[in-house]
XYZ file of C-alpha atoms in Angstrom:
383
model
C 113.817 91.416 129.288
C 111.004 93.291 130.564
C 107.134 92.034 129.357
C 104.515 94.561 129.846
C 100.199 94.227 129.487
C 98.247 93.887 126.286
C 96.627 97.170 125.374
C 92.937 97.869 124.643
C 91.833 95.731 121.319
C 90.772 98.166 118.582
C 89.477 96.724 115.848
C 89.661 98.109 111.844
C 86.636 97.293 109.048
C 87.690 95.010 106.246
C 88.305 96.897 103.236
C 89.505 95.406 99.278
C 92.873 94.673 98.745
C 94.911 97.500 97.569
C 95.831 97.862 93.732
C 99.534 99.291 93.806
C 99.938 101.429 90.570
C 99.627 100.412 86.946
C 101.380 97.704 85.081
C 104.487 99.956 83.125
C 104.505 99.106 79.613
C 107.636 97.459 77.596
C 109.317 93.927 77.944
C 111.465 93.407 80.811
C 115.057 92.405 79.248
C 117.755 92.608 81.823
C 121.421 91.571 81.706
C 122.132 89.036 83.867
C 124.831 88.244 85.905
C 125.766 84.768 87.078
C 128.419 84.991 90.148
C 130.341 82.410 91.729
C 129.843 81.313 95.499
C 133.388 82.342 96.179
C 133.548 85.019 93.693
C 137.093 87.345 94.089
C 136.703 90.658 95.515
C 136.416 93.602 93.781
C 137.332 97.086 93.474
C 134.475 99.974 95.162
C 131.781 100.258 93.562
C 131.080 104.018 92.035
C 128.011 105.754 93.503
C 125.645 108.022 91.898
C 122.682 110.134 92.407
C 119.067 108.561 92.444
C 116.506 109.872 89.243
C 115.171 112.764 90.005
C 112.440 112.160 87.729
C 108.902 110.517 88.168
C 105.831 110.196 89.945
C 103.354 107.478 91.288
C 101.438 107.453 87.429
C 104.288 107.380 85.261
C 106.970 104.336 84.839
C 110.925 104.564 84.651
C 113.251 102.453 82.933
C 116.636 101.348 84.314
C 118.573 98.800 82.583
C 115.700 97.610 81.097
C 113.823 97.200 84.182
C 110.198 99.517 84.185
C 109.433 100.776 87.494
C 107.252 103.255 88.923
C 107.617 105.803 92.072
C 105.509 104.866 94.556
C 105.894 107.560 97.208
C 109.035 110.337 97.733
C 110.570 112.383 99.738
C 110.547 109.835 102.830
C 113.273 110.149 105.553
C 115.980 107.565 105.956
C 112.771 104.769 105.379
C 113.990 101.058 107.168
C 111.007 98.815 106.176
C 108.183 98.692 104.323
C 105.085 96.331 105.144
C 101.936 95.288 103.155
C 99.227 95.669 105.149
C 96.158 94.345 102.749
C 94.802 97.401 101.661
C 97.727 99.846 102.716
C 101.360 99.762 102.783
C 102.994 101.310 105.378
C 106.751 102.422 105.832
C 108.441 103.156 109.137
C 111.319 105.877 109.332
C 114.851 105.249 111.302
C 115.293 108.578 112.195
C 111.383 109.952 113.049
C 109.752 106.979 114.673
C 107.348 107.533 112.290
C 104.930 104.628 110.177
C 103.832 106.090 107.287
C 100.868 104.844 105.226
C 101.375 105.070 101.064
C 97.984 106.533 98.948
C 97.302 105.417 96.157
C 97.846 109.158 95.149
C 101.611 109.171 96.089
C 100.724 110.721 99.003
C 102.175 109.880 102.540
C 100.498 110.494 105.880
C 101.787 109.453 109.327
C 99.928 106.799 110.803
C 101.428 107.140 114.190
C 104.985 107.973 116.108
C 106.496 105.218 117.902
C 107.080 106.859 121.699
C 110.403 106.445 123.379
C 112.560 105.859 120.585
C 116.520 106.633 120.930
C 117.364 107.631 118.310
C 121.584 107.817 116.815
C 123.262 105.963 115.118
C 121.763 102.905 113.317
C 119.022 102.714 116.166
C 115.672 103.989 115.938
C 112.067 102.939 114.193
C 113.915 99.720 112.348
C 111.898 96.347 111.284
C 107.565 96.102 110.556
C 105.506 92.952 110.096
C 102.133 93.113 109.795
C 99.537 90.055 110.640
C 96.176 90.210 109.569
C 93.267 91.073 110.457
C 94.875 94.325 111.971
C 98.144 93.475 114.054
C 101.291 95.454 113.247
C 104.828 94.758 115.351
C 107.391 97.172 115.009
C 111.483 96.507 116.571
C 112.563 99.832 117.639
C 115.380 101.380 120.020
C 114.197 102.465 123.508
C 115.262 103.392 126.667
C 116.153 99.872 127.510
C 118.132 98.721 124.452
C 116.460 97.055 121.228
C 112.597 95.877 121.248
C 109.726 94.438 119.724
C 106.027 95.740 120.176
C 102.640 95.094 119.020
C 100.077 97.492 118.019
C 96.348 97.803 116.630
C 96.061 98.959 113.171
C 92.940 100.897 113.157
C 90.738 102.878 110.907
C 90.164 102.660 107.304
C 92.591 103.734 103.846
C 93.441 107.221 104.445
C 93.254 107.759 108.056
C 94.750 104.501 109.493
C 96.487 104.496 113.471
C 98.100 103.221 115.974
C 96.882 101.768 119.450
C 99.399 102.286 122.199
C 102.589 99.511 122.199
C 102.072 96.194 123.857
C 106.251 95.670 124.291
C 106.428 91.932 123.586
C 110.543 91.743 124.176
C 112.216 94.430 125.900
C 116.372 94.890 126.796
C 117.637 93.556 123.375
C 121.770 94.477 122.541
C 121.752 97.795 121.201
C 124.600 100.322 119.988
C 125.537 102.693 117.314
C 125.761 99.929 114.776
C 124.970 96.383 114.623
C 121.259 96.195 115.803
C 119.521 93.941 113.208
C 116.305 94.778 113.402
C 114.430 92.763 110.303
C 110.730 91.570 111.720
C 108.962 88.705 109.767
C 106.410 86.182 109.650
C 107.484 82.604 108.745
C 105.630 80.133 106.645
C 105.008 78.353 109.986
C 103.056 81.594 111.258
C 106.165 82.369 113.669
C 107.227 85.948 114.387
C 111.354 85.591 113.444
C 113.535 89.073 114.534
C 116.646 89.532 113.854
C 119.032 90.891 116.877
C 122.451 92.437 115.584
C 125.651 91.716 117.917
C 125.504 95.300 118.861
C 129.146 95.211 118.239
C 129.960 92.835 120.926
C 131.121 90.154 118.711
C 131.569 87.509 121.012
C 127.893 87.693 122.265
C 126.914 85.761 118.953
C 128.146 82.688 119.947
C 126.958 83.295 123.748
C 123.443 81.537 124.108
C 122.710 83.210 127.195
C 122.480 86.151 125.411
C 119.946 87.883 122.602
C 122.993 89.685 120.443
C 124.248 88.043 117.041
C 120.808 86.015 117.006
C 117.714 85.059 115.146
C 114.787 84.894 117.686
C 111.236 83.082 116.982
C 108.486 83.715 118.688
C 104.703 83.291 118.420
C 101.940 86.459 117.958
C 101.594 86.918 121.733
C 105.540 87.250 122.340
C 105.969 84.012 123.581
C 108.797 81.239 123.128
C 107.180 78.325 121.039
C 107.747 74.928 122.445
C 109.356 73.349 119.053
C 112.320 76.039 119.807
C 115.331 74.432 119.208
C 116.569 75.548 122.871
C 114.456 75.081 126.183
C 112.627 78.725 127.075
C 114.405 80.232 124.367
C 113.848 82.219 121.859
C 116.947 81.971 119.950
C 116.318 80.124 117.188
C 119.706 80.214 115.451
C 123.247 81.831 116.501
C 126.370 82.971 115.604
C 125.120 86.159 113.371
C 127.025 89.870 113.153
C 124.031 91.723 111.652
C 121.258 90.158 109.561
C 118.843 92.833 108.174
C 117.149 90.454 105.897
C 114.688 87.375 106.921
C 112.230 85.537 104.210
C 110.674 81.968 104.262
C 109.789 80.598 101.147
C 106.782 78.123 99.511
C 108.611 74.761 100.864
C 108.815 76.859 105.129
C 112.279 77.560 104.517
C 113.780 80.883 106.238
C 116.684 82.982 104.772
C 118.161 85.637 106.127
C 121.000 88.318 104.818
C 124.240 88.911 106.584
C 126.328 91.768 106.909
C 130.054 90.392 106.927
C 133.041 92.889 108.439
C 135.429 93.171 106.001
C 135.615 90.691 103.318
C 132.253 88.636 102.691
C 128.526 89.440 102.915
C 126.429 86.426 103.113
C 122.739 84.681 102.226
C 121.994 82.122 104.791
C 119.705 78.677 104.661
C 118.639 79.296 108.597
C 117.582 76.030 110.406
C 116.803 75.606 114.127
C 120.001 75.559 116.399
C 122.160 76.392 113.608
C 125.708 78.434 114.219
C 126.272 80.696 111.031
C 129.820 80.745 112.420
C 130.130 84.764 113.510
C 133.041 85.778 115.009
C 134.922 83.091 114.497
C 134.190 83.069 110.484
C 133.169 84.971 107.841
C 131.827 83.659 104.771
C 132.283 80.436 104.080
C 133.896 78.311 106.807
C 134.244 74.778 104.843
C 134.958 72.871 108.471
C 131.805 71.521 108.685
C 132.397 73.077 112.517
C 129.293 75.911 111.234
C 126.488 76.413 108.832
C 127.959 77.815 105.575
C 126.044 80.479 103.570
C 124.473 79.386 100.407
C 126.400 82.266 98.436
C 128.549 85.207 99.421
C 129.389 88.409 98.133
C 132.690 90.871 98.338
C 131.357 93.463 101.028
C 131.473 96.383 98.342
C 129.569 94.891 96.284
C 126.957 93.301 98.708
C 126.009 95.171 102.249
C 122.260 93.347 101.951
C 119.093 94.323 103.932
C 115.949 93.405 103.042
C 114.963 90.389 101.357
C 111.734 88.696 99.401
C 111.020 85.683 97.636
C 109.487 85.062 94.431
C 108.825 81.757 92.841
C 111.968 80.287 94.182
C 113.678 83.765 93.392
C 115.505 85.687 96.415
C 115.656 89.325 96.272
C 118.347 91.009 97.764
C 117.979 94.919 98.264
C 121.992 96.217 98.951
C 123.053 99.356 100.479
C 126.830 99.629 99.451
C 126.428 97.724 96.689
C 123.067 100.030 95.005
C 121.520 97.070 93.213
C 118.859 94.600 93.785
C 120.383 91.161 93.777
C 117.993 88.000 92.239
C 119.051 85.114 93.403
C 117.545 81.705 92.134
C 117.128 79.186 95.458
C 117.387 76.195 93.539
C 121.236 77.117 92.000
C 122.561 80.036 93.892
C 125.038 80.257 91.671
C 122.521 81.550 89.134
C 121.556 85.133 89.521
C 121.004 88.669 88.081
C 121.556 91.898 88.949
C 118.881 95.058 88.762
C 119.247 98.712 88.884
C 123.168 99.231 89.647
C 123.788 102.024 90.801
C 120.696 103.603 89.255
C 118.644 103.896 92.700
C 121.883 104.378 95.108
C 121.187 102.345 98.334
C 118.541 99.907 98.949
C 117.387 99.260 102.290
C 113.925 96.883 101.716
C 112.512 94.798 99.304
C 109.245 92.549 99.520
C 106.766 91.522 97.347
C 103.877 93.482 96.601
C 99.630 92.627 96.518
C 100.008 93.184 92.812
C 102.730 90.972 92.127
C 105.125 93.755 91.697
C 108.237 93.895 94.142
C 107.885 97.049 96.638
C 111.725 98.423 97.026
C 112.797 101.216 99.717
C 115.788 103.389 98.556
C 117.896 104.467 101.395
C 120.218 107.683 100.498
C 119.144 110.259 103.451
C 120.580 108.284 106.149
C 123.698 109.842 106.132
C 125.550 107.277 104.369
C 123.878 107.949 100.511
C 124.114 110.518 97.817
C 120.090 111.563 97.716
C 118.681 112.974 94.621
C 116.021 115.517 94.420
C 113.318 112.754 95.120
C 114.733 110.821 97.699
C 113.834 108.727 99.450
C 111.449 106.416 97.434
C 109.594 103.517 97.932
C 109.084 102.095 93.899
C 107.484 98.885 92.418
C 108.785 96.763 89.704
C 107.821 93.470 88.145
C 110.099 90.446 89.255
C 112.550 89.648 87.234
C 113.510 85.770 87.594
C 117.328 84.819 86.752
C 117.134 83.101 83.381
C-alpha cells in the first residue's frame, strides 16, 4: 500500500450555499410499508423503464412522492457529493466528476488519470470536506484507491488539482470492490473495501478486502482504531456500498448479501458482520447481526443518508428508495418502486431535499430516454 506526496495547495473563494431547485407543490402522501427483520423472500421484482419526462424547473410525481430532475443524461453515475455551493457526481465508466448547474446543465470538472476501468471498477465513491478538499476511491493500476484533490475555482468552472493517493493496492476485481467514501460524525474519513470476490479475505485482518477502513484527512490510521496501525475499523463485509453516521456518531453501512439476504448494519469498532461465514442474521451471538435485512431481489442497497433518525436506502435490483426509521427498524416505507429503475446514491441535500442518482446505463438497467438522473425529493419519514 503505496503512499505518495501531497500536491501543490490550490485554494477556491468562498461562495453562498447553493439553492437546489424549487420546492414541488402538493402534499407528500406515500404508502407505507412496514417489513419484518426476517421478512420471507419473494418472487423478482418486475423492472421498468425510467420517465422520460421532465426537466430541472418542473416537478414529477411518483406514488405520491414530487420530485424534480436535477441533471440527465449522465453515464453509469456512482456517487454524488455536496460540495457547498456545487454538487458534483463522479461516473464509473469515464473517470469523470461532474459539477450540476443550477440550469440542469453538467460540465466536467476533471478526469480522474489512471483509472481501469471493467467491470464494477472505475471512478466509484466521493466525499467532499470543506473548505475545498474532495477524495475520490477509484480503480488503478495497482488495485482499488483513495485520493485527495483541490477543488478549485468558483460555480461554473470548478477543477481538479492533481491526486495526492492517500491508500494505494486495495482488493480489486470485476465485482465486489465497495467503494462508498464518507465522513463520520467524528470527522473520520470511513471507505468501504469490497472482498473483491475473495471471500475469505473478510475475515483475514491482515488484509484490506471485506472491510470498513477509517482514517483521518491526511490518510493516516487514527490512534483510537480499534486495531494497532490499522485501518480496519470493522470486518467480515462482502460488499458495502453504503456508509452514513447519524446525529448521536453512529455509522451504518449497506450490505450486499450473495444469494438470500441484503443487510443494514449498526457498525462499531472491531466488529465482525459475520461475511463468509453468514449471511443475514447469524443469531449466535459469534458476529454482529444487521439491524434489518432484506430478500436480495428486493434489496441490492448502495448508497445511504440519514434524516432525522430516518435511513435512506437507494436499491439497485430492488428500484426503490427504502426509509428506514433507526429507532424501530422494523418501521419503514417504501418510495418510487420501480418508477426510477435502479438507484445507485442517495444523500441529503443543502436544501433539505434528498439528492438520488439513478443507475440504468451501467449495463445492468433498462434506461429511459433521460437516463441517467440525479433528482431531489423531500424526505419522507416512515409514519
Amino acid at each position: 500500500m503505496a503512499r505518495k506526496g501531497a500536491p501543490a495547495h490550490r485554494t477556491r473563494s468562498t461562495l453562498s450555499l447553493r439553492a437546489v431547485g424549487l420546492l414541488a407543490a402538493g402534499a407528500l402522501a406515500l404508502a407505507s410499508c412496514s417489513i419484518p427483520n426476517n421478512p420471507a423472500p419473494a418472487g423478482p421484482v418486475p423492472t421498468s423503464d425510467a420517465p422520460t419526462s421532465g426537466s430541472p424547473s418542473g416537478a414529477e410525481n411518483t406514488q405520491g412522492a414530487s420530485f424534480q430532475t436535477l441533471a440527465s443524461n449522465l453515464n453509469a453515475p456512482w456517487s454524488v457529493a455536496d460540495a457547498g455551493d456545487a454538487l458534483l457526481v463522479s461516473e464509473r465508466d469515464s473517470g469523470r466528476v461532474l459539477e450540476i448547474l443550477d440550469s440542469g446543465a453538467v460540465r466536467e470538472v476533471g478526469r480522474l488519470p489512471d483509472v481501469d476501468f471493467g467491470g464494477e471498477g472505475g471512478l466509484l465513491g466521493l466525499a467532499f470536506k470543506a473548505p475545498d478538499r474532495l477524495y475520490a476511491y477509484s480503480t488503478g493500476p495497482n488495485g482499488n484507491r483513495i485520493q485527495r484533490f483541490t477543488l478549485a475555482g468558483a460555480v461554473g468552472s470548478y477543477s481538479l488539482s492533481e491526486p495526492r493517493t492517500l491508500l494505494d493496492g486495495l482488493p480489486s476485481a470485476s465485482n465486489h470492490n465497495g467503494g462508498r467514501l464518507a465522513f463520520g460524525p467524528d470527522g473520520m474519513l470511513y471507505a468501504s473495501v469490497g472482498d473483491a470476490a475473495r471471500p475469505a479475505s473478510a475475515q483475514d485482518l491482515g488484509s484490506l478486502g471485506g472491510k470498513i477502513l477509517r482514517m483521518d484527512a491526511e490518510g493516516g490510521v487514527p490512534e483510537d482504531n480499534p486495531f494497532p496501525d490499522s485501518y480496519v475499523y470493522s470486518y467480515g463485509h462482502r460488499n458495502v456500498q453504503g456508509l452514513a453516521g447519524d446525529a448521536d456518531g453512529a455509522m451504518y453501512a449497506s450490505e450486499f448479501g450473495q444469494n438470500t439476504w441484503d443487510e443494514l448494519n449498526r457498525i462499531t469498532a472491531g466488529g465482525n458482520y459475520g461475511w463468509p461465514e453468514v449471511e443475514g442474521t447469524g443469531g449466535t451471538g459469534e458476529f454482529t447481526d444487521p439491524v434489518a435485512q432484506w430478500s436480495t431481489d428486493q434489496a441490492s442497497p448502495s448508497g445511504i443518508a440519514i434524516v432525522d433518525s430516518v435511513l435512506y436506502l437507494a436499491n439497485l435490483r430492488g428500484q426503490r428508495l427504502r426509509a428506514v426509521q433507526l429507532d424501530d427498524p422494523e418501521m419503514q416505507r417504501e418510495l418510487l418502486v420501480n418508477e426510477l429503475g435502479r438507484l445507485r446514491d442517495v444523500v441529503p441535500g443543502p436544501d433539505g431535499r434528498l439528492l438520488v442518482l439513478t443507475n440504468n446505463t451501467d449495463g445492468r438497467g433498462d434506461p429511459g430516454l433521460q437516463d441517467d438522473r440525479l433528482i431531489s425529493l423531500p424526505p419522507s419519514g416512515t409514519g
